[in-house]
Tab-separated table of C-alpha atoms and ligand atoms in Angstrom:
chain	number	residue	atom	x	y	z
A	1173	MET	CA	0.000	0.000	0.000
A	1174	SER	CA	1.562	3.286	-1.061
A	1175	HIS	CA	0.932	6.159	1.267
A	1176	ASP	CA	3.274	8.704	-0.079
A	1177	LEU	CA	3.627	10.482	-3.295
A	1178	ASP	CA	5.842	8.891	-5.827
A	1179	PRO	CA	7.766	10.643	-7.310
A	1180	PRO	CA	8.216	13.084	-4.424
A	1181	VAL	CA	6.672	16.488	-4.972
A	1182	ALA	CA	6.637	19.880	-3.242
A	1183	GLY	CA	4.869	20.310	0.065
A	1184	PRO	CA	3.990	17.807	2.784
A	1185	GLY	CA	3.579	14.115	1.980
A	1186	LEU	CA	0.103	12.746	1.396
A	1187	ARG	CA	-0.379	11.372	4.877
A	1188	GLU	CA	1.061	14.460	6.562
A	1189	LEU	CA	-1.213	16.753	4.605
A	1190	VAL	CA	-4.294	14.668	5.297
A	1191	ASP	CA	-3.432	14.301	8.999
A	1192	ARG	CA	-3.056	18.042	9.281
A	1193	LEU	CA	-6.576	18.632	7.956
A	1194	ARG	CA	-8.354	15.930	9.954
A	1195	VAL	CA	-10.362	16.785	13.070
A	1196	ASP	CA	-9.488	14.301	15.777
A	1197	PRO	CA	-12.286	13.394	18.174
A	1198	ASP	CA	-12.240	15.110	21.563
A	1199	ASP	CA	-9.527	17.581	20.684
A	1200	GLY	CA	-11.601	20.610	21.684
A	1201	PHE	CA	-12.027	21.521	18.041
A	1202	ARG	CA	-12.327	25.226	17.278
A	1203	LEU	CA	-13.052	26.374	13.761
A	1204	ALA	CA	-11.297	29.688	14.379
A	1205	ASP	CA	-8.032	27.764	14.827
A	1206	ARG	CA	-8.248	26.502	11.261
A	1207	ALA	CA	-6.925	28.469	8.311
A	1208	THR	CA	-9.085	29.449	5.354
A	1209	GLU	CA	-5.934	29.888	3.311
A	1210	ASP	CA	-2.854	27.689	3.103
A	1211	ASP	CA	-0.526	27.216	0.163
A	1212	PHE	CA	0.915	24.022	1.739
A	1213	GLY	CA	4.341	25.240	0.682
A	1214	MET	CA	3.673	24.690	-2.994
A	1215	THR	CA	3.051	26.797	-6.047
A	1216	LYS	CA	-0.223	26.706	-7.902
A	1217	ASP	CA	1.351	24.567	-10.636
A	1218	GLU	CA	2.693	22.130	-8.082
A	1219	ALA	CA	-0.759	21.888	-6.517
A	1220	LEU	CA	-2.283	21.212	-9.929
A	1221	ALA	CA	0.307	18.515	-10.617
A	1222	ARG	CA	-0.523	16.830	-7.327
A	1223	LEU	CA	-4.233	17.090	-8.091
A	1224	ALA	CA	-3.664	15.360	-11.435
A	1225	ALA	CA	-1.532	12.654	-9.828
A	1226	SER	CA	-4.112	11.985	-7.139
A	1227	ARG	CA	-6.897	11.865	-9.677
A	1228	SER	CA	-5.145	9.165	-11.697
A	1229	ARG	CA	-4.535	7.180	-8.551
A	1230	ILE	CA	-8.171	7.604	-7.470
A	1231	ASP	CA	-9.168	6.294	-10.904
A	1232	VAL	CA	-7.184	3.087	-10.379
A	1233	LEU	CA	-8.445	2.599	-6.831
A	1234	GLN	CA	-12.028	3.349	-7.829
A	1235	GLN	CA	-11.890	0.649	-10.504
A	1236	ARG	CA	-10.593	-1.816	-7.931
A	1237	LEU	CA	-13.330	-0.817	-5.495
A	1238	HIS	CA	-15.871	-1.383	-8.247
A	1239	ALA	CA	-14.354	-4.755	-9.193
A	1240	GLU	CA	-14.245	-5.862	-5.569
A	1241	GLY	CA	-17.924	-4.922	-5.289
A	1242	GLU	CA	-18.129	-5.166	-1.522
A	1243	ARG	CA	-17.446	-1.793	-0.001
A	1244	SER	CA	-18.304	1.801	-0.815
A	1245	VAL	CA	-17.338	5.373	0.017
A	1246	LEU	CA	-19.588	8.234	1.040
A	1247	PHE	CA	-17.824	11.541	0.527
A	1248	VAL	CA	-19.719	14.381	2.192
A	1249	ILE	CA	-18.962	17.965	1.140
A	1250	GLN	CA	-20.311	20.823	3.214
A	1251	ALA	CA	-19.595	24.536	3.045
A	1252	MET	CA	-20.983	28.020	3.098
A	1253	ASP	CA	-22.177	29.396	-0.262
A	1254	ALA	CA	-19.460	30.109	-2.819
A	1255	ALA	CA	-16.832	28.083	-0.969
A	1256	GLY	CA	-16.577	25.906	-4.059
A	1257	LYS	CA	-18.573	22.727	-3.474
A	1258	ASP	CA	-19.514	22.339	-7.139
A	1259	GLY	CA	-16.069	23.278	-8.425
A	1260	THR	CA	-14.356	20.871	-6.044
A	1261	ILE	CA	-16.614	17.993	-7.034
A	1262	ARG	CA	-16.086	18.771	-10.720
A	1263	ASN	CA	-12.306	18.965	-10.384
A	1264	VAL	CA	-11.738	16.035	-8.063
A	1265	LEU	CA	-14.109	13.579	-9.730
A	1266	SER	CA	-13.631	14.529	-13.368
A	1267	GLY	CA	-12.155	11.820	-15.540
A	1268	LEU	CA	-13.292	9.008	-13.257
A	1269	ASN	CA	-15.450	6.190	-14.575
A	1270	PRO	CA	-18.996	7.561	-14.288
A	1271	ALA	CA	-20.280	3.999	-13.763
A	1272	GLY	CA	-18.825	3.970	-10.268
A	1273	ILE	CA	-19.423	7.581	-9.237
A	1274	ARG	CA	-22.541	9.458	-8.214
A	1275	VAL	CA	-23.110	12.980	-7.025
A	1276	GLU	CA	-26.162	13.754	-4.920
A	1277	SER	CA	-27.211	17.328	-4.127
A	1278	PHE	CA	-29.506	18.229	-1.276
A	1279	LYS	CA	-31.819	21.230	-1.421
A	1280	ALA	CA	-34.469	22.221	1.093
A	1281	PRO	CA	-36.677	19.131	1.527
A	1282	ALA	CA	-39.830	19.171	-0.579
A	1283	GLY	CA	-42.738	16.824	-1.279
A	1284	PRO	CA	-42.290	13.332	0.166
A	1285	GLU	CA	-38.877	14.328	1.594
A	1286	ALA	CA	-40.581	16.779	3.897
A	1287	GLN	CA	-43.114	14.131	4.931
A	1288	HIS	CA	-40.471	11.811	6.364
A	1289	ASP	CA	-37.716	11.945	8.942
A	1290	TYR	CA	-34.683	13.915	7.794
A	1291	LEU	CA	-32.510	10.866	7.084
A	1292	TRP	CA	-35.077	9.187	4.830
A	1293	ARG	CA	-33.961	10.911	1.638
A	1294	VAL	CA	-30.318	10.532	2.579
A	1295	HIS	CA	-30.210	6.806	3.213
A	1296	GLN	CA	-31.793	6.068	-0.177
A	1297	VAL	CA	-28.934	7.668	-2.077
A	1298	CYS	CA	-26.012	6.318	-0.072
A	1299	PRO	CA	-23.462	4.535	-2.281
A	1300	PRO	CA	-24.078	0.981	-3.492
A	1301	ARG	CA	-21.341	-1.625	-2.986
A	1302	GLY	CA	-18.394	-0.786	-5.197
A	1303	GLY	CA	-19.447	2.834	-5.588
A	1304	ILE	CA	-18.318	6.274	-4.514
A	1305	THR	CA	-21.036	8.845	-3.860
A	1306	ALA	CA	-20.275	12.505	-3.229
A	1307	PHE	CA	-22.863	14.489	-1.308
A	1308	ASN	CA	-23.106	18.152	-2.294
A	1309	ARG	CA	-24.644	19.236	1.026
A	1310	SER	CA	-26.018	16.423	3.121
A	1311	HIS	CA	-27.756	15.281	6.296
A	1312	TYR	CA	-25.642	17.906	8.057
A	1313	GLU	CA	-27.934	20.654	6.762
A	1314	ASP	CA	-30.359	19.379	9.393
A	1315	VAL	CA	-28.072	20.615	12.172
A	1316	LEU	CA	-26.780	23.647	10.220
A	1317	VAL	CA	-29.275	25.746	8.258
A	1318	VAL	CA	-32.129	24.133	10.181
A	1319	ARG	CA	-30.568	25.235	13.466
A	1320	VAL	CA	-29.470	28.686	12.344
A	1321	LYS	CA	-32.822	29.526	10.765
A	1322	GLY	CA	-34.713	28.068	13.710
A	1323	PHE	CA	-36.734	25.608	11.578
A	1324	VAL	CA	-36.946	23.252	14.553
A	1325	PRO	CA	-36.496	23.840	18.301
A	1326	GLU	CA	-33.079	23.355	19.889
A	1327	GLN	CA	-34.020	20.107	21.595
A	1328	VAL	CA	-34.804	18.658	18.176
A	1329	TRP	CA	-31.607	19.622	16.350
A	1330	ARG	CA	-29.419	18.927	19.355
A	1331	ARG	CA	-30.397	15.270	19.611
A	1332	ARG	CA	-29.609	14.869	15.918
A	1333	TYR	CA	-25.857	14.793	16.584
A	1334	GLY	CA	-26.446	11.407	18.176
A	1335	HIS	CA	-28.533	10.259	15.217
A	1336	LEU	CA	-25.825	11.373	12.806
A	1337	ARG	CA	-23.115	9.486	14.663
A	1338	GLN	CA	-25.245	6.363	14.837
A	1339	PHE	CA	-26.399	6.593	11.229
A	1340	GLU	CA	-22.813	6.871	10.044
A	1341	GLN	CA	-21.792	4.050	12.354
A	1342	LEU	CA	-24.482	1.885	10.762
A	1343	LEU	CA	-23.131	2.713	7.306
A	1344	THR	CA	-19.580	1.985	8.439
A	1345	ASP	CA	-20.528	-1.337	10.023
A	1346	GLU	CA	-22.240	-2.355	6.796
A	1347	GLY	CA	-19.311	-1.545	4.515
A	1348	THR	CA	-19.507	2.168	3.677
A	1349	THR	CA	-16.568	4.376	4.561
A	1350	VAL	CA	-17.842	7.828	5.485
A	1351	VAL	CA	-15.553	10.828	5.005
A	1352	LYS	CA	-16.658	14.409	5.573
A	1353	VAL	CA	-15.080	17.556	4.215
A	1354	PHE	CA	-15.781	21.124	5.251
A	1355	LEU	CA	-14.561	23.690	2.734
A	1356	HIS	CA	-13.497	26.520	5.002
A	1357	VAL	CA	-13.825	29.868	3.238
A	1358	SER	CA	-13.434	33.329	4.775
A	1359	ALA	CA	-16.225	35.924	4.811
A	1360	ASP	CA	-14.051	38.247	2.720
A	1361	GLU	CA	-13.466	35.630	0.064
A	1362	GLN	CA	-17.177	34.817	-0.022
A	1363	ALA	CA	-17.936	38.504	-0.606
A	1364	ARG	CA	-15.450	38.604	-3.475
A	1365	ARG	CA	-16.963	35.498	-5.083
A	1366	PHE	CA	-20.545	36.727	-4.661
A	1367	GLN	CA	-19.560	39.938	-6.420
A	1368	GLU	CA	-17.897	37.942	-9.162
A	1369	ARG	CA	-21.069	35.893	-9.606
A	1370	LEU	CA	-23.180	39.017	-9.838
A	1371	ASP	CA	-20.843	40.631	-12.336
A	1372	ASP	CA	-20.531	37.615	-14.630
A	1373	PRO	CA	-23.622	36.855	-16.752
A	1374	GLU	CA	-22.528	33.193	-16.948
A	1375	LYS	CA	-22.484	32.893	-13.179
A	1376	ARG	CA	-25.270	35.220	-12.124
A	1377	TRP	CA	-27.817	32.374	-12.027
A	1378	LYS	CA	-25.966	30.912	-9.056
A	1379	PHE	CA	-26.750	33.915	-6.910
A	1380	ARG	CA	-29.980	34.103	-4.932
A	1381	ARG	CA	-31.015	37.008	-2.750
A	1382	GLY	CA	-31.374	34.483	0.068
A	1383	ASP	CA	-27.611	33.945	-0.070
A	1384	LEU	CA	-27.272	37.350	1.585
A	1385	ASP	CA	-29.588	36.303	4.422
A	1386	ASP	CA	-27.277	33.361	5.096
A	1387	ARG	CA	-24.254	35.656	4.841
A	1388	ALA	CA	-25.780	37.968	7.453
A	1389	LEU	CA	-25.887	34.930	9.764
A	1390	TRP	CA	-22.209	34.126	9.165
A	1391	THR	CA	-21.264	33.927	12.856
A	1392	GLU	CA	-24.216	31.688	13.645
A	1393	PHE	CA	-23.352	29.381	10.752
A	1394	GLN	CA	-19.716	29.158	11.850
A	1395	ALA	CA	-20.850	28.240	15.355
A	1396	ALA	CA	-23.215	25.604	13.954
A	1397	TYR	CA	-20.420	24.150	11.793
A	1398	GLU	CA	-18.023	24.104	14.714
A	1399	ASP	CA	-20.485	22.211	16.909
A	1400	ALA	CA	-21.501	19.802	14.157
A	1401	ILE	CA	-17.889	18.971	13.329
A	1402	ARG	CA	-16.880	18.635	16.960
A	1403	GLU	CA	-19.861	16.426	17.776
A	1404	THR	CA	-19.568	14.099	14.788
A	1405	SER	CA	-15.892	13.768	13.917
A	1406	THR	CA	-15.103	10.219	15.002
A	1407	ALA	CA	-12.112	7.963	14.432
A	1408	GLU	CA	-14.057	6.002	11.822
A	1409	CYS	CA	-16.014	8.869	10.243
A	1410	PRO	CA	-13.732	11.884	10.474
A	1411	TRP	CA	-14.224	15.450	9.358
A	1412	TYR	CA	-11.547	17.286	7.424
A	1413	VAL	CA	-11.377	21.078	7.361
A	1414	VAL	CA	-9.932	22.237	4.047
A	1415	PRO	CA	-8.754	25.834	3.538
A	1416	ALA	CA	-10.925	26.991	0.650
A	1417	ASP	CA	-9.887	30.551	-0.162
A	1418	GLY	CA	-7.614	29.247	-2.929
A	1419	ASN	CA	-9.086	26.905	-5.539
A	1420	SER	CA	-6.061	24.921	-6.679
A	1421	ARG	CA	-4.881	23.990	-3.177
A	1422	ARG	CA	-8.460	23.301	-2.115
A	1423	ASN	CA	-9.020	20.876	-4.995
A	1424	MET	CA	-5.659	19.222	-4.444
A	1425	ALA	CA	-6.319	18.759	-0.714
A	1426	VAL	CA	-9.780	17.282	-1.248
A	1427	ALA	CA	-8.419	14.894	-3.893
A	1428	GLU	CA	-5.716	13.778	-1.471
A	1429	ILE	CA	-8.280	13.150	1.257
A	1430	LEU	CA	-10.276	10.920	-1.100
A	1431	ARG	CA	-7.120	9.240	-2.341
A	1432	HIS	CA	-5.934	8.593	1.205
A	1433	THR	CA	-9.313	7.102	2.095
A	1434	LEU	CA	-9.149	4.741	-0.876
A	1435	GLU	CA	-5.508	3.821	-0.187
A	1436	GLN	CA	-6.507	2.820	3.315
A	1437	LEU	CA	-9.404	0.740	2.044
A	1438	ASP	CA	-6.956	-0.979	-0.283
A	1439	PRO	CA	-9.648	-2.563	-2.477
A	1440	ARG	CA	-8.720	-5.903	-4.043
A	1441	ILE	CA	-9.643	-7.026	-7.512
A	1442	PRO	CA	-11.349	-10.434	-7.382
A	1443	GLU	CA	-9.333	-13.613	-7.919
A	1444	PRO	CA	-9.657	-14.656	-11.563
A	1445	GLU	CA	-11.015	-18.096	-12.432
A	1446	GLU	CA	-8.455	-20.896	-12.212
A	1447	GLY	CA	-6.459	-21.782	-15.295
A	1448	LEU	CA	-6.950	-18.647	-17.396
A	1449	GLU	CA	-3.185	-18.075	-17.864
A	1450	GLY	CA	-2.784	-20.600	-20.663
A	1451	ILE	CA	-5.712	-19.440	-22.754
A	1452	ARG	CA	-4.901	-17.958	-26.165
A	1453	ILE	CA	-7.766	-16.300	-27.991
A	1454	VAL	CA	-7.801	-17.278	-31.672
B	1534	AMP	P1	-27.438	25.325	-3.215
B	1534	AMP	O1	-26.577	24.263	-2.623
B	1534	AMP	O2	-26.760	26.661	-3.319
B	1534	AMP	O3	-28.099	24.898	-4.482
B	1534	AMP	O4	-28.646	25.621	-2.199
B	1534	AMP	C1	-29.386	24.616	-1.619
B	1534	AMP	C2	-30.143	25.227	-0.461
B	1534	AMP	O5	-30.908	24.213	0.153
B	1534	AMP	C3	-29.229	25.834	0.595
B	1534	AMP	O6	-29.668	27.100	0.946
B	1534	AMP	C4	-29.390	24.856	1.757
B	1534	AMP	O7	-29.218	25.476	3.004
B	1534	AMP	C5	-30.790	24.347	1.542
B	1534	AMP	N1	-30.986	23.059	2.210
B	1534	AMP	C6	-30.349	21.913	1.962
B	1534	AMP	N2	-30.760	20.948	2.826
B	1534	AMP	C7	-31.676	21.509	3.634
B	1534	AMP	C8	-32.456	21.044	4.720
B	1534	AMP	N3	-32.354	19.792	5.137
B	1534	AMP	N4	-33.291	21.905	5.306
B	1534	AMP	C9	-33.390	23.173	4.862
B	1534	AMP	N5	-32.686	23.691	3.854
B	1534	AMP	C10	-31.831	22.869	3.238
B	1535	MG	MG1	-26.234	28.541	-3.384
Protein backbone atom coordinates (compact mmCIF):
# COMPACT_ATOMS: atom_id res chain seq x y z
CA MET A 1 0.00 0.00 0.00
CA SER A 2 1.56 3.29 -1.06
CA HIS A 3 0.93 6.16 1.27
CA ASP A 4 3.27 8.70 -0.08
CA LEU A 5 3.63 10.48 -3.29
CA ASP A 6 5.84 8.89 -5.83
CA PRO A 7 7.77 10.64 -7.31
CA PRO A 8 8.22 13.08 -4.42
CA VAL A 9 6.67 16.49 -4.97
CA ALA A 10 6.64 19.88 -3.24
CA GLY A 11 4.87 20.31 0.06
CA PRO A 12 3.99 17.81 2.78
CA GLY A 13 3.58 14.12 1.98
CA LEU A 14 0.10 12.75 1.40
CA ARG A 15 -0.38 11.37 4.88
CA GLU A 16 1.06 14.46 6.56
CA LEU A 17 -1.21 16.75 4.60
CA VAL A 18 -4.29 14.67 5.30
CA ASP A 19 -3.43 14.30 9.00
CA ARG A 20 -3.06 18.04 9.28
CA LEU A 21 -6.58 18.63 7.96
CA ARG A 22 -8.35 15.93 9.95
CA VAL A 23 -10.36 16.79 13.07
CA ASP A 24 -9.49 14.30 15.78
CA PRO A 25 -12.29 13.39 18.17
CA ASP A 26 -12.24 15.11 21.56
CA ASP A 27 -9.53 17.58 20.68
CA GLY A 28 -11.60 20.61 21.68
CA PHE A 29 -12.03 21.52 18.04
CA ARG A 30 -12.33 25.23 17.28
CA LEU A 31 -13.05 26.37 13.76
CA ALA A 32 -11.30 29.69 14.38
CA ASP A 33 -8.03 27.76 14.83
CA ARG A 34 -8.25 26.50 11.26
CA ALA A 35 -6.93 28.47 8.31
CA THR A 36 -9.08 29.45 5.35
CA GLU A 37 -5.93 29.89 3.31
CA ASP A 38 -2.85 27.69 3.10
CA ASP A 39 -0.53 27.22 0.16
CA PHE A 40 0.91 24.02 1.74
CA GLY A 41 4.34 25.24 0.68
CA MET A 42 3.67 24.69 -2.99
CA THR A 43 3.05 26.80 -6.05
CA LYS A 44 -0.22 26.71 -7.90
CA ASP A 45 1.35 24.57 -10.64
CA GLU A 46 2.69 22.13 -8.08
CA ALA A 47 -0.76 21.89 -6.52
CA LEU A 48 -2.28 21.21 -9.93
CA ALA A 49 0.31 18.51 -10.62
CA ARG A 50 -0.52 16.83 -7.33
CA LEU A 51 -4.23 17.09 -8.09
CA ALA A 52 -3.66 15.36 -11.44
CA ALA A 53 -1.53 12.65 -9.83
CA SER A 54 -4.11 11.99 -7.14
CA ARG A 55 -6.90 11.87 -9.68
CA SER A 56 -5.14 9.16 -11.70
CA ARG A 57 -4.54 7.18 -8.55
CA ILE A 58 -8.17 7.60 -7.47
CA ASP A 59 -9.17 6.29 -10.90
CA VAL A 60 -7.18 3.09 -10.38
CA LEU A 61 -8.45 2.60 -6.83
CA GLN A 62 -12.03 3.35 -7.83
CA GLN A 63 -11.89 0.65 -10.50
CA ARG A 64 -10.59 -1.82 -7.93
CA LEU A 65 -13.33 -0.82 -5.49
CA HIS A 66 -15.87 -1.38 -8.25
CA ALA A 67 -14.35 -4.76 -9.19
CA GLU A 68 -14.25 -5.86 -5.57
CA GLY A 69 -17.92 -4.92 -5.29
CA GLU A 70 -18.13 -5.17 -1.52
CA ARG A 71 -17.45 -1.79 0.00
CA SER A 72 -18.30 1.80 -0.82
CA VAL A 73 -17.34 5.37 0.02
CA LEU A 74 -19.59 8.23 1.04
CA PHE A 75 -17.82 11.54 0.53
CA VAL A 76 -19.72 14.38 2.19
CA ILE A 77 -18.96 17.97 1.14
CA GLN A 78 -20.31 20.82 3.21
CA ALA A 79 -19.59 24.54 3.04
CA MET A 80 -20.98 28.02 3.10
CA ASP A 81 -22.18 29.40 -0.26
CA ALA A 82 -19.46 30.11 -2.82
CA ALA A 83 -16.83 28.08 -0.97
CA GLY A 84 -16.58 25.91 -4.06
CA LYS A 85 -18.57 22.73 -3.47
CA ASP A 86 -19.51 22.34 -7.14
CA GLY A 87 -16.07 23.28 -8.42
CA THR A 88 -14.36 20.87 -6.04
CA ILE A 89 -16.61 17.99 -7.03
CA ARG A 90 -16.09 18.77 -10.72
CA ASN A 91 -12.31 18.97 -10.38
CA VAL A 92 -11.74 16.04 -8.06
CA LEU A 93 -14.11 13.58 -9.73
CA SER A 94 -13.63 14.53 -13.37
CA GLY A 95 -12.15 11.82 -15.54
CA LEU A 96 -13.29 9.01 -13.26
CA ASN A 97 -15.45 6.19 -14.58
CA PRO A 98 -19.00 7.56 -14.29
CA ALA A 99 -20.28 4.00 -13.76
CA GLY A 100 -18.82 3.97 -10.27
CA ILE A 101 -19.42 7.58 -9.24
CA ARG A 102 -22.54 9.46 -8.21
CA VAL A 103 -23.11 12.98 -7.03
CA GLU A 104 -26.16 13.75 -4.92
CA SER A 105 -27.21 17.33 -4.13
CA PHE A 106 -29.51 18.23 -1.28
CA LYS A 107 -31.82 21.23 -1.42
CA ALA A 108 -34.47 22.22 1.09
CA PRO A 109 -36.68 19.13 1.53
CA ALA A 110 -39.83 19.17 -0.58
CA GLY A 111 -42.74 16.82 -1.28
CA PRO A 112 -42.29 13.33 0.17
CA GLU A 113 -38.88 14.33 1.59
CA ALA A 114 -40.58 16.78 3.90
CA GLN A 115 -43.11 14.13 4.93
CA HIS A 116 -40.47 11.81 6.36
CA ASP A 117 -37.72 11.94 8.94
CA TYR A 118 -34.68 13.92 7.79
CA LEU A 119 -32.51 10.87 7.08
CA TRP A 120 -35.08 9.19 4.83
CA ARG A 121 -33.96 10.91 1.64
CA VAL A 122 -30.32 10.53 2.58
CA HIS A 123 -30.21 6.81 3.21
CA GLN A 124 -31.79 6.07 -0.18
CA VAL A 125 -28.93 7.67 -2.08
CA CYS A 126 -26.01 6.32 -0.07
CA PRO A 127 -23.46 4.53 -2.28
CA PRO A 128 -24.08 0.98 -3.49
CA ARG A 129 -21.34 -1.63 -2.99
CA GLY A 130 -18.39 -0.79 -5.20
CA GLY A 131 -19.45 2.83 -5.59
CA ILE A 132 -18.32 6.27 -4.51
CA THR A 133 -21.04 8.84 -3.86
CA ALA A 134 -20.28 12.51 -3.23
CA PHE A 135 -22.86 14.49 -1.31
CA ASN A 136 -23.11 18.15 -2.29
CA ARG A 137 -24.64 19.24 1.03
CA SER A 138 -26.02 16.42 3.12
CA HIS A 139 -27.76 15.28 6.30
CA TYR A 140 -25.64 17.91 8.06
CA GLU A 141 -27.93 20.65 6.76
CA ASP A 142 -30.36 19.38 9.39
CA VAL A 143 -28.07 20.61 12.17
CA LEU A 144 -26.78 23.65 10.22
CA VAL A 145 -29.28 25.75 8.26
CA VAL A 146 -32.13 24.13 10.18
CA ARG A 147 -30.57 25.23 13.47
CA VAL A 148 -29.47 28.69 12.34
CA LYS A 149 -32.82 29.53 10.76
CA GLY A 150 -34.71 28.07 13.71
CA PHE A 151 -36.73 25.61 11.58
CA VAL A 152 -36.95 23.25 14.55
CA PRO A 153 -36.50 23.84 18.30
CA GLU A 154 -33.08 23.36 19.89
CA GLN A 155 -34.02 20.11 21.60
CA VAL A 156 -34.80 18.66 18.18
CA TRP A 157 -31.61 19.62 16.35
CA ARG A 158 -29.42 18.93 19.36
CA ARG A 159 -30.40 15.27 19.61
CA ARG A 160 -29.61 14.87 15.92
CA TYR A 161 -25.86 14.79 16.58
CA GLY A 162 -26.45 11.41 18.18
CA HIS A 163 -28.53 10.26 15.22
CA LEU A 164 -25.83 11.37 12.81
CA ARG A 165 -23.11 9.49 14.66
CA GLN A 166 -25.24 6.36 14.84
CA PHE A 167 -26.40 6.59 11.23
CA GLU A 168 -22.81 6.87 10.04
CA GLN A 169 -21.79 4.05 12.35
CA LEU A 170 -24.48 1.89 10.76
CA LEU A 171 -23.13 2.71 7.31
CA THR A 172 -19.58 1.99 8.44
CA ASP A 173 -20.53 -1.34 10.02
CA GLU A 174 -22.24 -2.36 6.80
CA GLY A 175 -19.31 -1.54 4.51
CA THR A 176 -19.51 2.17 3.68
CA THR A 177 -16.57 4.38 4.56
CA VAL A 178 -17.84 7.83 5.49
CA VAL A 179 -15.55 10.83 5.00
CA LYS A 180 -16.66 14.41 5.57
CA VAL A 181 -15.08 17.56 4.21
CA PHE A 182 -15.78 21.12 5.25
CA LEU A 183 -14.56 23.69 2.73
CA HIS A 184 -13.50 26.52 5.00
CA VAL A 185 -13.82 29.87 3.24
CA SER A 186 -13.43 33.33 4.78
CA ALA A 187 -16.23 35.92 4.81
CA ASP A 188 -14.05 38.25 2.72
CA GLU A 189 -13.47 35.63 0.06
CA GLN A 190 -17.18 34.82 -0.02
CA ALA A 191 -17.94 38.50 -0.61
CA ARG A 192 -15.45 38.60 -3.48
CA ARG A 193 -16.96 35.50 -5.08
CA PHE A 194 -20.54 36.73 -4.66
CA GLN A 195 -19.56 39.94 -6.42
CA GLU A 196 -17.90 37.94 -9.16
CA ARG A 197 -21.07 35.89 -9.61
CA LEU A 198 -23.18 39.02 -9.84
CA ASP A 199 -20.84 40.63 -12.34
CA ASP A 200 -20.53 37.62 -14.63
CA PRO A 201 -23.62 36.86 -16.75
CA GLU A 202 -22.53 33.19 -16.95
CA LYS A 203 -22.48 32.89 -13.18
CA ARG A 204 -25.27 35.22 -12.12
CA TRP A 205 -27.82 32.37 -12.03
CA LYS A 206 -25.97 30.91 -9.06
CA PHE A 207 -26.75 33.92 -6.91
CA ARG A 208 -29.98 34.10 -4.93
CA ARG A 209 -31.01 37.01 -2.75
CA GLY A 210 -31.37 34.48 0.07
CA ASP A 211 -27.61 33.95 -0.07
CA LEU A 212 -27.27 37.35 1.59
CA ASP A 213 -29.59 36.30 4.42
CA ASP A 214 -27.28 33.36 5.10
CA ARG A 215 -24.25 35.66 4.84
CA ALA A 216 -25.78 37.97 7.45
CA LEU A 217 -25.89 34.93 9.76
CA TRP A 218 -22.21 34.13 9.16
CA THR A 219 -21.26 33.93 12.86
CA GLU A 220 -24.22 31.69 13.65
CA PHE A 221 -23.35 29.38 10.75
CA GLN A 222 -19.72 29.16 11.85
CA ALA A 223 -20.85 28.24 15.36
CA ALA A 224 -23.22 25.60 13.95
CA TYR A 225 -20.42 24.15 11.79
CA GLU A 226 -18.02 24.10 14.71
CA ASP A 227 -20.48 22.21 16.91
CA ALA A 228 -21.50 19.80 14.16
CA ILE A 229 -17.89 18.97 13.33
CA ARG A 230 -16.88 18.64 16.96
CA GLU A 231 -19.86 16.43 17.78
CA THR A 232 -19.57 14.10 14.79
CA SER A 233 -15.89 13.77 13.92
CA THR A 234 -15.10 10.22 15.00
CA ALA A 235 -12.11 7.96 14.43
CA GLU A 236 -14.06 6.00 11.82
CA CYS A 237 -16.01 8.87 10.24
CA PRO A 238 -13.73 11.88 10.47
CA TRP A 239 -14.22 15.45 9.36
CA TYR A 240 -11.55 17.29 7.42
CA VAL A 241 -11.38 21.08 7.36
CA VAL A 242 -9.93 22.24 4.05
CA PRO A 243 -8.75 25.83 3.54
CA ALA A 244 -10.92 26.99 0.65
CA ASP A 245 -9.89 30.55 -0.16
CA GLY A 246 -7.61 29.25 -2.93
CA ASN A 247 -9.09 26.91 -5.54
CA SER A 248 -6.06 24.92 -6.68
CA ARG A 249 -4.88 23.99 -3.18
CA ARG A 250 -8.46 23.30 -2.12
CA ASN A 251 -9.02 20.88 -4.99
CA MET A 252 -5.66 19.22 -4.44
CA ALA A 253 -6.32 18.76 -0.71
CA VAL A 254 -9.78 17.28 -1.25
CA ALA A 255 -8.42 14.89 -3.89
CA GLU A 256 -5.72 13.78 -1.47
CA ILE A 257 -8.28 13.15 1.26
CA LEU A 258 -10.28 10.92 -1.10
CA ARG A 259 -7.12 9.24 -2.34
CA HIS A 260 -5.93 8.59 1.21
CA THR A 261 -9.31 7.10 2.10
CA LEU A 262 -9.15 4.74 -0.88
CA GLU A 263 -5.51 3.82 -0.19
CA GLN A 264 -6.51 2.82 3.31
CA LEU A 265 -9.40 0.74 2.04
CA ASP A 266 -6.96 -0.98 -0.28
CA PRO A 267 -9.65 -2.56 -2.48
CA ARG A 268 -8.72 -5.90 -4.04
CA ILE A 269 -9.64 -7.03 -7.51
CA PRO A 270 -11.35 -10.43 -7.38
CA GLU A 271 -9.33 -13.61 -7.92
CA PRO A 272 -9.66 -14.66 -11.56
CA GLU A 273 -11.01 -18.10 -12.43
CA GLU A 274 -8.45 -20.90 -12.21
CA GLY A 275 -6.46 -21.78 -15.29
CA LEU A 276 -6.95 -18.65 -17.40
CA GLU A 277 -3.18 -18.08 -17.86
CA GLY A 278 -2.78 -20.60 -20.66
CA ILE A 279 -5.71 -19.44 -22.75
CA ARG A 280 -4.90 -17.96 -26.16
CA ILE A 281 -7.77 -16.30 -27.99
CA VAL A 282 -7.80 -17.28 -31.67
P1 LIG B 1 -27.44 25.33 -3.22
O1 LIG B 1 -26.58 24.26 -2.62
O2 LIG B 1 -26.76 26.66 -3.32
O3 LIG B 1 -28.10 24.90 -4.48
O4 LIG B 1 -28.65 25.62 -2.20
C1 LIG B 1 -29.39 24.62 -1.62
C2 LIG B 1 -30.14 25.23 -0.46
O5 LIG B 1 -30.91 24.21 0.15
C3 LIG B 1 -29.23 25.83 0.60
O6 LIG B 1 -29.67 27.10 0.95
C4 LIG B 1 -29.39 24.86 1.76
O7 LIG B 1 -29.22 25.48 3.00
C5 LIG B 1 -30.79 24.35 1.54
N1 LIG B 1 -30.99 23.06 2.21
C6 LIG B 1 -30.35 21.91 1.96
N2 LIG B 1 -30.76 20.95 2.83
C7 LIG B 1 -31.68 21.51 3.63
C8 LIG B 1 -32.46 21.04 4.72
N3 LIG B 1 -32.35 19.79 5.14
N4 LIG B 1 -33.29 21.91 5.31
C9 LIG B 1 -33.39 23.17 4.86
N5 LIG B 1 -32.69 23.69 3.85
C10 LIG B 1 -31.83 22.87 3.24
MG1 LIG C 1 -26.23 28.54 -3.38
